[in-house]
Amino acid sequence: MLTNKRILLIIGGGIAAFKSLDLIRRLRERGANVTVCMTTAAMQFVTPLSAASLSGNQVYSDLFSLTDEAAMGHIQLSRAADLLVVAPATADLMSKMANGIANDLASTLLLATDKKTLVAPAMNVRMWTHPATARNVTQLRKDGVLFVGPDDGEMACGEYGPGRMAEPLEIVDAVEAALFPQISEQFLTGKRVVITSGPTHEPIDPVRYIANRSSGRQGHALATAAKDAGAEVILISGPVNIPDPAGLETIKVETAEQMQAAVEAALPADVFISAAAVADWRVDIQASQKVKKSCDGPPALVLVENPDILATVASRTFERPRLVIGFAAETEKVIEYGQAKLVRKCCDMIVANDVSPGSGVMGGLENSVHLITASAVESLPQQSKGAVAIAIIERCGAMLEERRS
Ligand code: C5P
C-alpha cells in the first residue's frame, strides 16, 4: 500500500517514542521509505542507532551538521518526503508548529515543508486538556495539519485520560488515509448508515458489570469509512477507550437494552451494520447497592437473554434497512457458523472472523475476515481494521447498486 512512499518521521521527546520504533517497522513492512529526524529530547528515550537500524536510513537530528547540510539541506529533506509524520508529537513541538517557531532541525523541517503533515500527539492528560494546547490544536487543524489520536488510557505517569499516543497501526491507517483518498467514489452519498460498535456493559450492581474485550476499533473504522464514502453516519457505541470518529454523530450507550433503544431511534436507515459485541446475557435483577461478601458464599448471578438487536432489525417487516450486515466472532468453524448466522439472523451479509485466543483480533488492531453472503464467501487477507472497513463499505456500495439495477 505504501510502496515507494517517502515518509519523514519526526520523533519528539516523550515516553511514547518507543512506539515510534514499531511504527518505522510497520511503515517499512508496507513498502514505505522512512527517514527519521529526532529531537534532542527524543534521544533521551530511544537511540538514533535503533531508528537508523530499523529505517535503514541515516537519522537526522542536528540543524547545523555541516555534513548533512552538504549532502542534503534541511529544506530538501522535508521537500523530498511525500508526508511528514510527527510521532510522538509533544505539547512543545505542537506549540512550535502552531506558532511557526523553527529553532531546531525538527521544527525547521516542519516549517520548511510544502507537504501534508500528520501528528500523533502524546502527552500527560492535563497538558492535552490545557487551554494552550487546545488553542494550538485548533490552529494546527486550521492550517490543514492532520491528527491521529490521542487515545484514552493509562499514562506512563499513572494518570488516566486522553493523551496516549495512537497505536502504530492506527498511525499507519492515518498515513494511508493522508496519502490516498481512501474511498474516492462517493457511492454512499445521500445514504443513511447506522453502525453499532464496541462492547456492552451489563451491570451486576452499581460498581460491577459483565463485559467483553471488544475495543470498538472495527466498528469505529467502519463509521469513518462510511462517512468517507459520503454517507450520513450514526455510530452507536458501547464503552470504549478510543476517540469518537471525526465528522459524524456518536451516541454513547452502556447496555444492550440501551443500544437497542438507540438503534430503534436512529432507524430508518439504508444500511445497518451491527459490529458491536453485544453481551448475550444480562443479570436478571441488578442490585441497587454494592453486593457485599457474606459467609453464605458468593452470590448466584441469574442471567437472562438480551434482545438480539441484529435479528430484530433484520426481521423488520416495516422500514427494514435495505442492507443489514452482522458480524460473527467465532473460535472454530468460522465460515460454517457464519453461513448459519446469515440465515438465522436474516442478514444480507455476515462478516465472520476468528477470535480464538492467539488470533489477537478481539481488542487488536488487525483483522482477517470472510465476507459471507447468500451467494458467495470472500476471504480477505489479514490487514488493519481500517482497511477491512473500507473493503466492507465498498462491498455495501456494490450491493446497494446491484439491488437498484
Ligand atoms: O449470535 P452472535 O452474538 O454471535 O451474533 C453476532 C452478531 O449479532 C453481531 O453482528 C452482533 O452485533 C449482533 N448481536 C446483536 N445483539 C445481540 C447479540 C449479537 O445485535 N444481543
CSV table of C-alpha atoms and ligand atoms in Angstrom, one decimal:
chain,number,residue,atom,x,y,z
A,1,MET,CA,0.0,0.0,0.0
A,2,LEU,CA,2.8,2.4,0.8
A,3,THR,CA,5.3,1.2,-1.8
A,4,ASN,CA,7.8,3.9,-2.7
A,5,LYS,CA,6.1,6.5,-0.5
A,6,ARG,CA,8.7,8.6,1.4
A,7,ILE,CA,7.8,9.3,5.0
A,8,LEU,CA,9.8,11.8,7.1
A,9,LEU,CA,9.1,10.7,10.6
A,10,ILE,CA,9.8,13.3,13.3
A,11,ILE,CA,10.2,11.7,16.7
A,12,GLY,CA,9.5,14.1,19.6
A,13,GLY,CA,10.7,13.6,23.2
A,14,GLY,CA,8.2,11.6,25.0
A,15,ILE,CA,7.9,8.1,26.5
A,16,ALA,CA,5.7,7.1,23.6
A,17,ALA,CA,8.9,7.4,21.4
A,18,PHE,CA,9.5,3.7,21.9
A,19,LYS,CA,6.3,3.0,19.9
A,20,SER,CA,7.7,5.0,17.0
A,21,LEU,CA,10.3,2.3,16.5
A,22,ASP,CA,7.5,-0.2,15.9
A,23,LEU,CA,5.9,2.5,13.7
A,24,ILE,CA,9.0,2.5,11.5
A,25,ARG,CA,8.8,-1.2,11.2
A,26,ARG,CA,5.1,-1.2,10.3
A,27,LEU,CA,5.6,1.5,7.6
A,28,ARG,CA,8.5,-0.3,6.1
A,29,GLU,CA,6.5,-3.6,6.0
A,30,ARG,CA,4.1,-1.8,3.8
A,31,GLY,CA,6.9,-0.6,1.4
A,32,ALA,CA,7.4,2.9,2.7
A,33,ASN,CA,10.8,4.5,2.7
A,34,VAL,CA,11.2,6.1,6.2
A,35,THR,CA,13.7,8.8,7.1
A,36,VAL,CA,13.8,9.7,10.7
A,37,CYS,CA,14.5,13.1,12.4
A,38,MET,CA,14.8,13.0,16.2
A,39,THR,CA,14.6,15.9,18.6
A,40,THR,CA,17.3,16.2,21.3
A,41,ALA,CA,14.7,15.1,23.9
A,42,ALA,CA,13.7,12.1,21.8
A,43,MET,CA,17.2,10.8,22.0
A,44,GLN,CA,16.8,10.6,25.8
A,45,PHE,CA,14.1,7.9,25.1
A,46,VAL,CA,15.3,6.0,22.1
A,47,THR,CA,18.6,6.0,20.4
A,48,PRO,CA,19.4,7.2,16.8
A,49,LEU,CA,21.1,3.8,16.3
A,50,SER,CA,17.8,2.0,16.8
A,51,ALA,CA,16.0,4.3,14.5
A,52,ALA,CA,18.7,4.0,11.8
A,53,SER,CA,18.8,0.2,12.0
A,54,LEU,CA,15.0,-0.1,11.7
A,55,SER,CA,14.6,2.6,9.0
A,56,GLY,CA,17.7,1.5,7.0
A,57,ASN,CA,18.4,5.3,6.6
A,58,GLN,CA,20.6,7.9,8.2
A,59,VAL,CA,18.9,9.6,11.2
A,60,TYR,CA,19.0,13.4,11.3
A,61,SER,CA,18.9,15.5,14.5
A,62,ASP,CA,21.3,18.4,14.1
A,63,LEU,CA,20.3,21.6,12.4
A,64,PHE,CA,23.8,22.7,12.0
A,65,SER,CA,25.5,19.5,10.9
A,66,LEU,CA,27.7,20.6,8.0
A,67,THR,CA,28.0,17.1,6.5
A,68,ASP,CA,24.2,16.7,6.5
A,69,GLU,CA,23.8,20.2,5.0
A,70,ALA,CA,26.3,19.5,2.3
A,71,ALA,CA,24.7,16.1,1.4
A,72,MET,CA,21.0,17.2,1.8
A,73,GLY,CA,19.9,20.6,3.1
A,74,HIS,CA,17.1,20.6,5.6
A,75,ILE,CA,14.8,22.1,3.0
A,76,GLN,CA,15.3,19.3,0.6
A,77,LEU,CA,14.9,16.8,3.5
A,78,SER,CA,11.4,17.9,4.1
A,79,ARG,CA,10.6,18.5,0.4
A,80,ALA,CA,11.8,15.1,-0.6
A,81,ALA,CA,9.1,13.5,1.6
A,82,ASP,CA,5.6,12.6,0.5
A,83,LEU,CA,4.3,13.0,4.0
A,84,LEU,CA,5.7,14.3,7.4
A,85,VAL,CA,4.6,12.3,10.4
A,86,VAL,CA,5.2,13.6,13.9
A,87,ALA,CA,5.0,10.8,16.4
A,88,PRO,CA,5.0,11.3,19.3
A,89,ALA,CA,4.0,15.0,18.9
A,90,THR,CA,4.8,16.6,22.2
A,91,ALA,CA,3.0,19.7,23.5
A,92,ASP,CA,6.2,21.7,22.9
A,93,LEU,CA,6.6,20.5,19.3
A,94,MET,CA,2.9,21.3,18.5
A,95,SER,CA,3.3,24.7,20.1
A,96,LYS,CA,6.3,25.4,17.9
A,97,MET,CA,4.3,24.2,14.8
A,98,ALA,CA,1.3,26.3,15.7
A,99,ASN,CA,3.5,29.4,16.1
A,100,GLY,CA,5.9,28.9,13.2
A,101,ILE,CA,8.9,28.6,15.5
A,102,ALA,CA,11.9,26.9,13.9
A,103,ASN,CA,14.8,26.6,16.4
A,104,ASP,CA,15.9,23.1,15.9
A,105,LEU,CA,16.0,20.6,13.0
A,106,ALA,CA,12.6,19.1,13.7
A,107,SER,CA,10.7,22.4,13.9
A,108,THR,CA,12.6,23.8,11.0
A,109,LEU,CA,11.7,20.8,8.8
A,110,LEU,CA,8.1,21.2,9.8
A,111,LEU,CA,8.1,24.9,8.8
A,112,ALA,CA,10.0,24.3,5.6
A,113,THR,CA,7.6,21.7,4.3
A,114,ASP,CA,5.1,22.1,1.5
A,115,LYS,CA,3.7,18.6,2.1
A,116,LYS,CA,0.9,17.3,4.3
A,117,THR,CA,1.8,16.8,8.0
A,118,LEU,CA,0.2,14.2,10.3
A,119,VAL,CA,0.7,14.4,14.0
A,120,ALA,CA,0.2,11.8,16.7
A,121,PRO,CA,0.0,13.7,20.0
A,122,ALA,CA,1.2,12.1,23.2
A,123,MET,CA,1.3,13.9,26.5
A,124,ASN,CA,0.0,13.9,30.0
A,125,VAL,CA,-3.7,14.3,30.2
A,126,ARG,CA,-3.5,17.8,31.9
A,127,MET,CA,-1.2,19.0,29.2
A,128,TRP,CA,-3.5,17.7,26.5
A,129,THR,CA,-6.6,19.4,28.0
A,130,HIS,CA,-4.8,22.6,28.9
A,131,PRO,CA,-6.3,25.6,27.0
A,132,ALA,CA,-2.9,26.4,25.5
A,133,THR,CA,-2.7,23.0,23.8
A,134,ALA,CA,-6.3,23.2,22.8
A,135,ARG,CA,-5.6,26.5,21.1
A,136,ASN,CA,-2.6,25.1,19.3
A,137,VAL,CA,-4.6,22.1,18.1
A,138,THR,CA,-7.3,24.3,16.8
A,139,GLN,CA,-4.7,26.4,14.9
A,140,LEU,CA,-3.0,23.4,13.5
A,141,ARG,CA,-6.2,21.9,12.3
A,142,LYS,CA,-7.0,25.3,10.6
A,143,ASP,CA,-3.6,25.1,9.0
A,144,GLY,CA,-4.5,21.7,7.5
A,145,VAL,CA,-2.4,19.6,9.8
A,146,LEU,CA,-3.9,16.1,10.2
A,147,PHE,CA,-4.3,14.4,13.6
A,148,VAL,CA,-4.5,10.7,14.7
A,149,GLY,CA,-5.4,10.2,18.4
A,150,PRO,CA,-4.6,10.7,21.1
A,151,ASP,CA,-6.4,7.7,22.7
A,152,ASP,CA,-7.7,7.5,26.2
A,153,GLY,CA,-5.9,5.2,28.6
A,154,GLU,CA,-3.5,4.9,31.4
A,155,MET,CA,-0.4,7.1,31.1
A,156,ALA,CA,3.2,6.3,31.9
A,157,CYS,CA,2.8,8.9,34.7
A,158,GLY,CA,-0.1,6.8,36.3
A,159,GLU,CA,-2.9,9.2,35.3
A,160,TYR,CA,-5.8,8.2,33.1
A,161,GLY,CA,-7.5,10.0,30.2
A,162,PRO,CA,-6.8,11.3,26.7
A,163,GLY,CA,-3.2,11.7,25.9
A,164,ARG,CA,-1.8,8.3,24.9
A,165,MET,CA,-0.3,8.2,21.5
A,166,ALA,CA,-2.3,6.3,18.9
A,167,GLU,CA,-1.1,2.7,18.3
A,168,PRO,CA,1.4,2.3,15.4
A,169,LEU,CA,-1.2,0.5,13.2
A,170,GLU,CA,-3.7,3.3,13.8
A,171,ILE,CA,-1.0,5.7,12.7
A,172,VAL,CA,-0.3,3.6,9.6
A,173,ASP,CA,-4.0,3.8,8.8
A,174,ALA,CA,-3.9,7.5,9.1
A,175,VAL,CA,-0.8,7.7,6.9
A,176,GLU,CA,-2.6,5.7,4.2
A,177,ALA,CA,-5.7,7.9,4.6
A,178,ALA,CA,-3.5,11.0,4.2
A,179,LEU,CA,-1.7,9.7,1.2
A,180,PHE,CA,-4.5,8.2,-0.7
A,181,PRO,CA,-8.1,9.4,-0.9
A,182,GLN,CA,-9.4,6.3,0.7
A,183,ILE,CA,-12.8,5.9,-0.9
A,184,SER,CA,-12.8,8.2,-3.8
A,185,GLU,CA,-16.3,7.2,-5.1
A,186,GLN,CA,-18.9,8.9,-3.1
A,187,PHE,CA,-21.2,5.9,-3.6
A,188,LEU,CA,-23.0,6.2,-0.3
A,189,THR,CA,-23.8,9.9,-0.8
A,190,GLY,CA,-27.4,10.5,0.4
A,191,LYS,CA,-27.5,7.2,2.3
A,192,ARG,CA,-28.1,6.9,6.0
A,193,VAL,CA,-25.9,4.3,7.7
A,194,VAL,CA,-26.4,3.2,11.4
A,195,ILE,CA,-23.5,1.3,12.9
A,196,THR,CA,-23.1,-0.3,16.4
A,197,SER,CA,-19.6,-0.7,17.9
A,198,GLY,CA,-17.7,-1.7,21.0
A,199,PRO,CA,-18.8,-3.9,23.9
A,200,THR,CA,-21.8,-3.5,26.1
A,201,HIS,CA,-21.5,-3.4,29.9
A,202,GLU,CA,-24.2,-5.2,31.8
A,203,PRO,CA,-24.4,-4.1,35.4
A,204,ILE,CA,-24.4,-6.5,38.3
A,205,ASP,CA,-24.5,-3.8,40.9
A,206,PRO,CA,-23.6,-0.1,40.9
A,207,VAL,CA,-19.8,-0.9,40.7
A,208,ARG,CA,-19.6,-4.2,38.8
A,209,TYR,CA,-20.5,-5.3,35.3
A,210,ILE,CA,-20.2,-8.1,32.8
A,211,ALA,CA,-18.2,-7.0,29.7
A,212,ASN,CA,-16.1,-8.4,26.9
A,213,ARG,CA,-12.8,-7.5,25.2
A,214,SER,CA,-14.2,-5.6,22.2
A,215,SER,CA,-12.2,-2.4,21.6
A,216,GLY,CA,-14.7,-0.8,19.1
A,217,ARG,CA,-11.9,-0.3,16.6
A,218,GLN,CA,-13.6,-2.3,13.8
A,219,GLY,CA,-17.0,-0.6,14.3
A,220,HIS,CA,-15.4,2.9,14.5
A,221,ALA,CA,-13.3,2.3,11.4
A,222,LEU,CA,-16.5,1.3,9.6
A,223,ALA,CA,-18.1,4.5,10.6
A,224,THR,CA,-15.2,6.5,9.3
A,225,ALA,CA,-15.1,4.6,6.0
A,226,ALA,CA,-18.9,5.1,5.5
A,227,LYS,CA,-18.6,8.8,6.2
A,228,ASP,CA,-15.7,9.0,3.7
A,229,ALA,CA,-17.9,7.3,1.2
A,230,GLY,CA,-20.4,10.2,1.6
A,231,ALA,CA,-22.9,8.6,4.0
A,232,GLU,CA,-24.7,10.3,6.9
A,233,VAL,CA,-23.5,8.0,9.7
A,234,ILE,CA,-24.9,7.4,13.2
A,235,LEU,CA,-22.5,5.5,15.3
A,236,ILE,CA,-23.9,3.9,18.4
A,237,SER,CA,-21.0,2.9,20.7
A,238,GLY,CA,-20.7,0.9,23.9
A,239,PRO,CA,-18.0,2.0,26.4
A,240,VAL,CA,-14.6,2.2,24.5
A,241,ASN,CA,-11.2,3.8,25.0
A,242,ILE,CA,-10.8,5.2,21.5
A,243,PRO,CA,-11.7,8.6,20.3
A,244,ASP,CA,-15.1,9.3,18.6
A,245,PRO,CA,-14.6,9.4,14.8
A,246,ALA,CA,-14.5,12.9,13.4
A,247,GLY,CA,-17.3,14.3,11.4
A,248,LEU,CA,-20.2,12.1,12.4
A,249,GLU,CA,-22.7,11.6,15.3
A,250,THR,CA,-21.6,9.2,18.0
A,251,ILE,CA,-24.3,8.1,20.5
A,252,LYS,CA,-22.8,6.5,23.6
A,253,VAL,CA,-24.6,3.7,25.4
A,254,GLU,CA,-23.7,1.1,28.1
A,255,THR,CA,-26.1,-1.8,28.0
A,256,ALA,CA,-27.6,-3.9,25.2
A,257,GLU,CA,-31.0,-2.6,26.0
A,258,GLN,CA,-29.8,1.0,25.7
A,259,MET,CA,-28.1,0.1,22.4
A,260,GLN,CA,-31.3,-1.4,21.1
A,261,ALA,CA,-33.3,1.7,22.0
A,262,ALA,CA,-30.6,3.9,20.4
A,263,VAL,CA,-30.7,1.8,17.2
A,264,GLU,CA,-34.5,1.9,17.0
A,265,ALA,CA,-34.4,5.7,17.5
A,266,ALA,CA,-31.8,6.0,14.7
A,267,LEU,CA,-33.7,4.0,12.1
A,268,PRO,CA,-34.9,4.1,9.4
A,269,ALA,CA,-31.7,3.8,7.5
A,270,ASP,CA,-30.4,2.5,4.2
A,271,VAL,CA,-27.8,0.3,5.9
A,272,PHE,CA,-27.4,-1.2,9.4
A,273,ILE,CA,-24.1,-2.6,10.4
A,274,SER,CA,-24.0,-4.5,13.7
A,275,ALA,CA,-20.4,-4.5,14.6
A,276,ALA,CA,-20.9,-4.3,18.4
A,277,ALA,CA,-20.0,-7.3,20.6
A,278,VAL,CA,-23.4,-7.1,22.4
A,279,ALA,CA,-23.5,-9.1,25.6
A,280,ASP,CA,-25.7,-12.1,25.1
A,281,TRP,CA,-26.9,-12.0,28.7
A,282,ARG,CA,-27.6,-9.5,31.4
A,283,VAL,CA,-28.1,-10.0,35.1
A,284,ASP,CA,-31.8,-10.5,35.8
A,285,ILE,CA,-32.1,-8.2,38.8
A,286,GLN,CA,-29.4,-5.6,39.1
A,287,ALA,CA,-28.6,-4.9,42.8
A,288,SER,CA,-29.3,-1.3,43.7
A,289,GLN,CA,-26.4,-1.3,46.3
A,290,LYS,CA,-23.0,-2.9,46.1
A,291,VAL,CA,-23.3,-6.6,46.8
A,292,LYS,CA,-21.3,-7.4,50.0
A,293,LYS,CA,-19.3,-10.5,50.7
A,294,SER,CA,-21.1,-12.8,53.1
A,295,CYS,CA,-20.4,-16.0,54.9
A,296,ASP,CA,-23.1,-17.6,52.8
A,297,GLY,CA,-20.6,-17.8,50.0
A,298,PRO,CA,-20.6,-16.0,46.6
A,299,PRO,CA,-23.9,-14.7,45.2
A,300,ALA,CA,-25.5,-16.7,42.4
A,301,LEU,CA,-26.0,-14.5,39.3
A,302,VAL,CA,-29.2,-15.2,37.4
A,303,LEU,CA,-28.7,-14.3,33.8
A,304,VAL,CA,-31.4,-13.5,31.2
A,305,GLU,CA,-31.0,-13.2,27.5
A,306,ASN,CA,-30.5,-9.7,26.0
A,307,PRO,CA,-32.5,-8.6,22.9
A,308,ASP,CA,-30.8,-9.6,19.7
A,309,ILE,CA,-30.6,-6.2,18.0
A,310,LEU,CA,-29.3,-7.5,14.7
A,311,ALA,CA,-32.0,-10.2,14.3
A,312,THR,CA,-34.7,-7.7,15.4
A,313,VAL,CA,-33.6,-5.1,12.8
A,314,ALA,CA,-33.1,-7.7,10.1
A,315,SER,CA,-36.6,-9.3,10.5
A,316,ARG,CA,-38.5,-6.0,10.4
A,317,THR,CA,-41.3,-6.1,8.0
A,318,PHE,CA,-41.7,-2.3,8.0
A,319,GLU,CA,-38.8,0.0,7.1
A,320,ARG,CA,-36.2,-2.7,7.1
A,321,PRO,CA,-32.8,-1.2,6.1
A,322,ARG,CA,-32.0,-2.3,2.5
A,323,LEU,CA,-28.8,-3.8,3.8
A,324,VAL,CA,-28.4,-5.5,7.2
A,325,ILE,CA,-24.8,-6.6,8.0
A,326,GLY,CA,-23.8,-8.6,11.0
A,327,PHE,CA,-20.6,-9.9,12.5
A,328,ALA,CA,-19.8,-13.4,13.6
A,329,ALA,CA,-16.9,-13.7,16.0
A,330,GLU,CA,-16.1,-17.4,16.2
A,331,THR,CA,-13.4,-19.6,17.7
A,332,GLU,CA,-14.0,-22.6,15.3
A,333,LYS,CA,-15.7,-23.5,12.0
A,334,VAL,CA,-15.7,-19.8,11.2
A,335,ILE,CA,-17.3,-19.9,7.7
A,336,GLU,CA,-19.8,-22.7,8.6
A,337,TYR,CA,-21.1,-20.8,11.6
A,338,GLY,CA,-21.0,-17.5,9.8
A,339,GLN,CA,-23.2,-19.0,7.0
A,340,ALA,CA,-25.7,-20.4,9.6
A,341,LYS,CA,-25.8,-17.0,11.3
A,342,LEU,CA,-26.6,-15.3,7.9
A,343,VAL,CA,-29.7,-17.4,7.6
A,344,ARG,CA,-30.7,-17.5,11.3
A,345,LYS,CA,-30.5,-13.7,11.7
A,346,CYS,CA,-31.9,-12.9,8.2
A,347,CYS,CA,-28.9,-10.7,7.3
A,348,ASP,CA,-27.7,-9.7,3.8
A,349,MET,CA,-24.0,-10.2,4.8
A,350,ILE,CA,-22.1,-11.7,7.7
A,351,VAL,CA,-18.5,-10.6,8.4
A,352,ALA,CA,-17.0,-13.7,10.0
A,353,ASN,CA,-13.8,-13.6,11.9
A,354,ASP,CA,-11.7,-15.9,14.0
A,355,VAL,CA,-11.4,-14.6,17.6
A,356,SER,CA,-9.8,-17.6,19.2
A,357,PRO,CA,-7.2,-16.8,21.8
A,358,GLY,CA,-3.9,-16.1,20.0
A,359,SER,CA,-5.6,-14.6,16.9
A,360,GLY,CA,-5.2,-11.1,18.5
A,361,VAL,CA,-8.3,-9.9,16.8
A,362,MET,CA,-10.5,-9.1,19.8
A,363,GLY,CA,-9.2,-5.7,21.0
A,364,GLY,CA,-6.3,-5.9,18.5
A,365,LEU,CA,-5.5,-3.6,15.5
A,366,GLU,CA,-5.8,-6.1,12.7
A,367,ASN,CA,-8.5,-8.4,11.4
A,368,SER,CA,-8.8,-11.2,8.9
A,369,VAL,CA,-12.4,-11.7,7.8
A,370,HIS,CA,-14.7,-13.6,5.4
A,371,LEU,CA,-17.5,-11.7,3.8
A,372,ILE,CA,-20.4,-14.2,3.6
A,373,THR,CA,-23.5,-13.6,1.5
A,374,ALA,CA,-26.2,-15.9,0.3
A,375,SER,CA,-24.3,-16.4,-3.0
A,376,ALA,CA,-20.6,-16.2,-2.1
A,377,VAL,CA,-17.8,-16.3,0.5
A,378,GLU,CA,-14.9,-13.9,0.0
A,379,SER,CA,-11.9,-14.3,2.3
A,380,LEU,CA,-9.8,-11.1,2.8
A,381,PRO,CA,-6.2,-11.1,3.8
A,382,GLN,CA,-5.2,-10.1,7.3
A,383,GLN,CA,-5.0,-6.3,7.3
A,384,SER,CA,-5.6,-3.3,9.5
A,385,LYS,CA,-9.2,-2.8,10.8
A,386,GLY,CA,-9.2,0.4,8.7
A,387,ALA,CA,-8.5,-1.5,5.5
A,388,VAL,CA,-11.1,-4.2,6.4
A,389,ALA,CA,-13.7,-1.4,7.0
A,390,ILE,CA,-13.0,0.1,3.6
A,391,ALA,CA,-13.5,-3.3,1.9
A,392,ILE,CA,-16.8,-3.8,3.7
A,393,ILE,CA,-18.1,-0.3,2.9
A,394,GLU,CA,-17.1,-0.8,-0.8
A,395,ARG,CA,-19.0,-4.0,-0.8
A,396,CYS,CA,-22.0,-2.2,0.7
A,397,GLY,CA,-21.9,0.3,-2.1
A,398,ALA,CA,-21.7,-2.5,-4.7
A,399,MET,CA,-24.6,-4.5,-3.1
A,400,LEU,CA,-26.9,-1.4,-3.0
A,401,GLU,CA,-26.0,-0.7,-6.6
A,402,GLU,CA,-26.8,-4.4,-7.6
A,403,ARG,CA,-30.2,-4.1,-5.8
A,404,ARG,CA,-31.0,-0.9,-7.6
A,405,SER,CA,-30.3,-2.2,-11.0
B,1,C5P,O1,-25.1,-14.5,17.9
B,1,C5P,P1,-23.9,-13.7,17.9
B,1,C5P,O2,-23.7,-12.9,19.2
B,1,C5P,O3,-22.7,-14.5,17.6
B,1,C5P,O4,-24.1,-12.7,16.7
B,1,C5P,C1,-23.2,-11.7,16.5
B,1,C5P,C2,-23.9,-10.6,15.7
B,1,C5P,O5,-25.1,-10.3,16.2
B,1,C5P,C3,-23.1,-9.3,15.7
B,1,C5P,O6,-23.3,-8.6,14.5
B,1,C5P,C4,-23.7,-8.6,16.9
B,1,C5P,O7,-23.5,-7.2,16.7
B,1,C5P,C5,-25.1,-9.0,16.8
B,1,C5P,N1,-25.8,-9.1,18.1
B,1,C5P,C6,-26.8,-8.2,18.4
B,1,C5P,N2,-27.5,-8.4,19.6
B,1,C5P,C7,-27.2,-9.3,20.5
B,1,C5P,C8,-26.1,-10.2,20.2
B,1,C5P,C9,-25.4,-10.1,19.0
B,1,C5P,O8,-27.1,-7.3,17.6
B,1,C5P,N3,-27.8,-9.4,21.6
